[in-house]
Amino acid sequence: MLEILAHANTGRIPETQQYVIVDVPGSVSVEIVDENQLPEGWDSENNVPARAFGDQWLNQARTAILIVPSVIARLDQNALVNPLHPDANNFIVSEPKKVIWDKRLFQ
């Protein structure tokens, strides 16, 4: 959610934002990377290095899930999903639900 707020910059509550809950069985392939494994500049505002790293992971179909550090909150992580990976067929995805934002975040 912090990643969305960092890029919104509109000053308005995103009215159409939705989320899903994904249940991932333990047998699904996961790759976890830390800051030391990411390319130089991965955390820059111009996200070219991070995007190139993610594109390579996606195209190589190494795993169904890639867990990376959050740029916004370094103690947090983001999970990226490769929907084209065969393991993705084992995901159980909820129906979309509306995100309820606290108005104070946009004042």
Coordinates of N, CA and C in Angstrom, one line a residue:
M1 N 0.8 -1.2 0.0 CA 0.0 0.0 0.0 C 0.9 1.3 0.0
L2 N 2.0 1.2 0.7 CA 2.9 2.3 0.7 C 3.4 2.6 -0.7
E3 N 3.7 1.6 -1.4 CA 4.2 1.8 -2.8 C 3.2 2.6 -3.6
I4 N 1.9 2.3 -3.4 CA 0.9 3.0 -4.2 C 0.9 4.5 -3.8
L5 N 0.9 4.7 -2.4 CA 0.9 6.1 -2.0 C 2.1 6.9 -2.5
A6 N 3.2 6.2 -2.5 CA 4.5 6.9 -3.0 C 4.4 7.4 -4.4
H7 N 3.6 6.7 -5.2 CA 3.5 7.0 -6.6 C 2.2 7.8 -7.0
A8 N 1.3 7.9 -6.1 CA 0.0 8.5 -6.4 C 0.2 10.0 -6.7
N9 N 0.7 10.8 -5.8 CA 0.9 12.2 -5.9 C -0.2 13.0 -6.5
T10 N -1.5 12.6 -6.3 CA -2.6 13.3 -6.8 C -3.3 14.1 -5.7
G11 N -3.1 13.8 -4.4 CA -3.7 14.5 -3.4 C -5.2 14.1 -3.2
R12 N -5.6 13.1 -4.0 CA -7.0 12.6 -4.0 C -7.0 11.1 -3.6
I13 N -8.0 10.7 -3.0 CA -8.2 9.3 -2.6 C -8.4 8.5 -3.9
P14 N -7.6 7.4 -4.1 CA -7.9 6.6 -5.3 C -9.2 5.8 -5.1
E15 N -10.2 6.2 -5.9 CA -11.6 5.7 -5.7 C -11.7 4.3 -6.3
T16 N -10.9 3.9 -7.2 CA -11.2 2.6 -7.9 C -10.1 1.5 -7.5
Q17 N -9.3 1.8 -6.5 CA -8.3 0.9 -6.0 C -8.9 -0.4 -5.5
Q18 N -8.4 -1.6 -5.9 CA -8.9 -2.8 -5.4 C -7.7 -3.7 -5.0
Y19 N -8.0 -4.8 -4.2 CA -6.9 -5.7 -3.9 C -7.5 -7.1 -3.9
V20 N -6.6 -8.1 -4.0 CA -7.0 -9.5 -3.9 C -6.1 -10.2 -2.9
I21 N -6.6 -11.2 -2.3 CA -5.8 -12.1 -1.4 C -5.4 -13.3 -2.2
V22 N -4.1 -13.6 -2.2 CA -3.6 -14.8 -2.9 C -3.1 -15.8 -1.9
D23 N -3.7 -17.0 -2.0 CA -3.3 -18.1 -1.1 C -2.2 -18.9 -2.0
V24 N -1.0 -19.0 -1.4 CA 0.1 -19.6 -2.2 C 0.5 -20.9 -1.4
P25 N 0.2 -22.1 -2.1 CA 0.7 -23.3 -1.5 C 2.2 -23.4 -1.2
G26 N 2.6 -24.2 -0.2 CA 4.0 -24.3 0.1 C 4.9 -24.8 -1.0
S27 N 4.3 -25.5 -1.9 CA 5.1 -26.1 -3.0 C 5.4 -25.2 -4.1
V28 N 4.9 -23.9 -4.1 CA 5.1 -23.0 -5.1 C 6.6 -22.4 -5.0
S29 N 7.2 -22.3 -6.2 CA 8.6 -21.8 -6.2 C 8.7 -20.3 -5.9
V30 N 9.6 -20.0 -5.0 CA 9.8 -18.6 -4.5 C 11.3 -18.2 -4.6
E31 N 11.6 -17.0 -5.0 CA 12.9 -16.5 -5.0 C 12.9 -15.3 -4.1
I32 N 13.8 -15.2 -3.1 CA 13.9 -14.1 -2.2 C 15.3 -13.4 -2.5
V33 N 15.3 -12.1 -2.8 CA 16.5 -11.4 -3.0 C 16.6 -10.3 -2.0
D34 N 17.8 -10.0 -1.6 CA 18.0 -8.8 -0.7 C 18.7 -7.7 -1.5
E35 N 19.0 -6.6 -0.8 CA 19.5 -5.4 -1.5 C 20.9 -5.7 -2.2
N36 N 21.7 -6.6 -1.6 CA 23.0 -6.9 -2.1 C 22.9 -7.7 -3.4
Q37 N 21.8 -8.3 -3.7 CA 21.7 -9.1 -5.0 C 21.0 -8.2 -6.1
L38 N 20.6 -7.0 -5.8 CA 20.0 -6.2 -6.8 C 21.0 -5.3 -7.4
P39 N 20.7 -4.8 -8.7 CA 21.6 -4.0 -9.4 C 21.8 -2.6 -8.8
E40 N 22.9 -2.0 -9.0 CA 23.1 -0.6 -8.5 C 22.0 0.3 -9.1
G41 N 21.5 1.1 -8.2 CA 20.5 2.0 -8.6 C 19.1 1.4 -8.6
W42 N 18.9 0.2 -8.0 CA 17.6 -0.4 -7.9 C 16.6 0.5 -7.2
D43 N 17.1 1.3 -6.3 CA 16.2 2.1 -5.4 C 16.1 3.5 -5.9
S44 N 16.5 3.8 -7.1 CA 16.5 5.2 -7.6 C 15.1 5.5 -8.1
E45 N 14.8 6.8 -8.2 CA 13.4 7.2 -8.7 C 13.2 6.8 -10.1
N46 N 14.3 6.8 -10.9 CA 14.1 6.3 -12.3 C 14.3 4.8 -12.1
N47 N 13.3 4.0 -12.1 CA 13.4 2.6 -11.7 C 13.9 1.7 -12.8
V48 N 14.7 2.2 -13.7 CA 15.2 1.4 -14.8 C 15.9 0.1 -14.3
P49 N 16.9 0.2 -13.4 CA 17.6 -1.0 -13.0 C 16.7 -2.0 -12.3
A50 N 15.8 -1.6 -11.5 CA 14.9 -2.5 -10.8 C 14.0 -3.1 -11.9
R51 N 13.5 -2.4 -12.8 CA 12.6 -2.9 -13.8 C 13.3 -3.9 -14.7
A52 N 14.6 -3.7 -15.0 CA 15.4 -4.6 -15.9 C 15.6 -5.9 -15.1
F53 N 15.8 -5.8 -13.8 CA 16.0 -7.0 -13.0 C 14.7 -7.8 -12.9
G54 N 13.6 -7.1 -12.7 CA 12.3 -7.8 -12.7 C 11.9 -8.4 -14.1
D55 N 12.2 -7.7 -15.1 CA 11.9 -8.2 -16.5 C 12.7 -9.5 -16.8
Q56 N 14.0 -9.5 -16.3 CA 14.8 -10.7 -16.5 C 14.2 -11.8 -15.8
W57 N 13.8 -11.6 -14.5 CA 13.2 -12.7 -13.7 C 12.0 -13.2 -14.4
L58 N 11.1 -12.3 -14.9 CA 9.9 -12.7 -15.5 C 10.1 -13.5 -16.8
N59 N 11.0 -13.0 -17.6 CA 11.3 -13.7 -18.9 C 12.0 -15.0 -18.7
Q60 N 12.8 -15.2 -17.7 CA 13.5 -16.4 -17.5 C 12.5 -17.4 -16.7
A61 N 11.4 -16.9 -16.2 CA 10.4 -17.8 -15.5 C 11.1 -18.6 -14.4
R62 N 12.1 -18.0 -13.7 CA 12.8 -18.8 -12.7 C 11.9 -19.3 -11.6
T63 N 11.0 -18.5 -11.1 CA 10.1 -18.8 -10.0 C 8.7 -18.2 -10.3
A64 N 7.8 -18.6 -9.5 CA 6.4 -18.0 -9.6 C 6.3 -16.8 -8.8
I65 N 7.1 -16.6 -7.8 CA 7.1 -15.5 -6.9 C 8.5 -14.9 -6.7
L66 N 8.7 -13.6 -6.7 CA 9.9 -13.0 -6.4 C 9.7 -12.0 -5.3
I67 N 10.4 -12.2 -4.2 CA 10.3 -11.3 -3.1 C 11.5 -10.4 -3.0
V68 N 11.2 -9.1 -3.0 CA 12.2 -8.0 -3.1 C 12.0 -7.0 -2.0
P69 N 13.1 -6.3 -1.6 CA 12.9 -5.2 -0.6 C 12.1 -4.1 -1.1
S70 N 11.3 -3.5 -0.3 CA 10.6 -2.3 -0.6 C 11.5 -1.1 -0.6
V71 N 11.4 -0.3 -1.7 CA 12.2 1.0 -1.7 C 11.6 2.0 -0.7
I72 N 10.3 2.0 -0.5 CA 9.7 3.0 0.4 C 9.9 2.7 1.8
A73 N 9.8 1.4 2.2 CA 9.9 1.0 3.6 C 10.9 -0.2 3.6
R74 N 12.2 0.1 3.9 CA 13.2 -0.9 3.7 C 13.0 -2.1 4.6
L75 N 12.3 -2.0 5.7 CA 12.0 -3.2 6.5 C 10.9 -4.1 5.9
D76 N 10.3 -3.6 4.9 CA 9.2 -4.3 4.2 C 9.6 -5.0 3.0
Q77 N 8.8 -5.9 2.5 CA 9.1 -6.6 1.2 C 7.9 -6.5 0.3
N78 N 8.2 -6.7 -1.0 CA 7.1 -6.8 -2.0 C 7.2 -8.1 -2.7
A79 N 6.1 -8.8 -2.9 CA 6.0 -10.0 -3.6 C 5.5 -9.8 -5.0
L80 N 6.3 -10.1 -6.0 CA 6.0 -10.0 -7.4 C 5.5 -11.4 -7.9
V81 N 4.5 -11.5 -8.7 CA 3.9 -12.7 -9.1 C 4.1 -12.9 -10.6
N82 N 4.6 -14.0 -11.1 CA 4.7 -14.3 -12.5 C 3.5 -15.2 -12.9
P83 N 2.5 -14.6 -13.5 CA 1.3 -15.3 -13.8 C 1.5 -16.3 -14.9
L84 N 2.7 -16.2 -15.6 CA 3.0 -17.2 -16.7 C 3.7 -18.4 -16.2
H85 N 4.2 -18.4 -15.0 CA 4.9 -19.5 -14.5 C 3.9 -20.7 -14.2
P86 N 4.3 -21.9 -14.5 CA 3.4 -23.0 -14.2 C 2.9 -23.1 -12.8
D87 N 3.7 -22.8 -11.8 CA 3.2 -22.8 -10.4 C 2.1 -21.8 -10.1
A88 N 1.9 -20.8 -10.9 CA 0.9 -19.8 -10.7 C -0.5 -20.5 -10.8
N89 N -0.6 -21.6 -11.5 CA -1.9 -22.3 -11.6 C -2.4 -22.8 -10.3
N90 N -1.5 -22.9 -9.3 CA -1.8 -23.4 -8.0 C -2.3 -22.3 -7.0
F91 N -2.2 -21.1 -7.5 CA -2.7 -20.0 -6.6 C -4.2 -20.0 -6.5
I92 N -4.7 -19.6 -5.3 CA -6.1 -19.4 -5.1 C -6.3 -17.9 -4.8
V93 N -7.0 -17.3 -5.7 CA -7.1 -15.8 -5.7 C -8.6 -15.4 -5.3
S94 N -8.7 -14.5 -4.3 CA -10.0 -14.1 -3.9 C -10.6 -13.2 -4.9
E95 N -11.9 -12.9 -4.7 CA -12.5 -11.9 -5.5 C -11.9 -10.5 -5.1
P96 N -11.9 -9.6 -6.1 CA -11.4 -8.2 -5.8 C -12.2 -7.5 -4.7
K97 N -11.5 -6.8 -3.9 CA -12.2 -6.0 -2.8 C -11.7 -4.6 -2.9
K98 N -12.6 -3.7 -2.6 CA -12.2 -2.2 -2.6 C -11.3 -1.9 -1.5
V99 N -10.3 -1.1 -1.8 CA -9.4 -0.6 -0.8 C -10.1 0.6 -0.1
I100 N -10.1 0.6 1.2 CA -10.6 1.7 2.0 C -9.5 2.5 2.5
W101 N -9.3 3.7 2.0 CA -8.2 4.6 2.4 C -8.6 5.5 3.5
D102 N -7.8 5.8 4.5 CA -8.0 6.8 5.5 C -7.8 8.2 4.8
K103 N -8.8 9.0 4.9 CA -8.7 10.4 4.3 C -7.5 11.2 4.8
R104 N -7.0 10.9 6.0 CA -5.9 11.7 6.5 C -4.6 11.5 5.7
L105 N -4.5 10.4 5.0 CA -3.4 10.2 4.1 C -3.3 11.2 3.0
F106 N -4.4 11.8 2.6 CA -4.5 12.6 1.4 C -4.7 14.1 1.8
Q107 N -4.5 14.5 3.0 CA -4.7 15.9 3.4 C -3.4 16.6 3.4

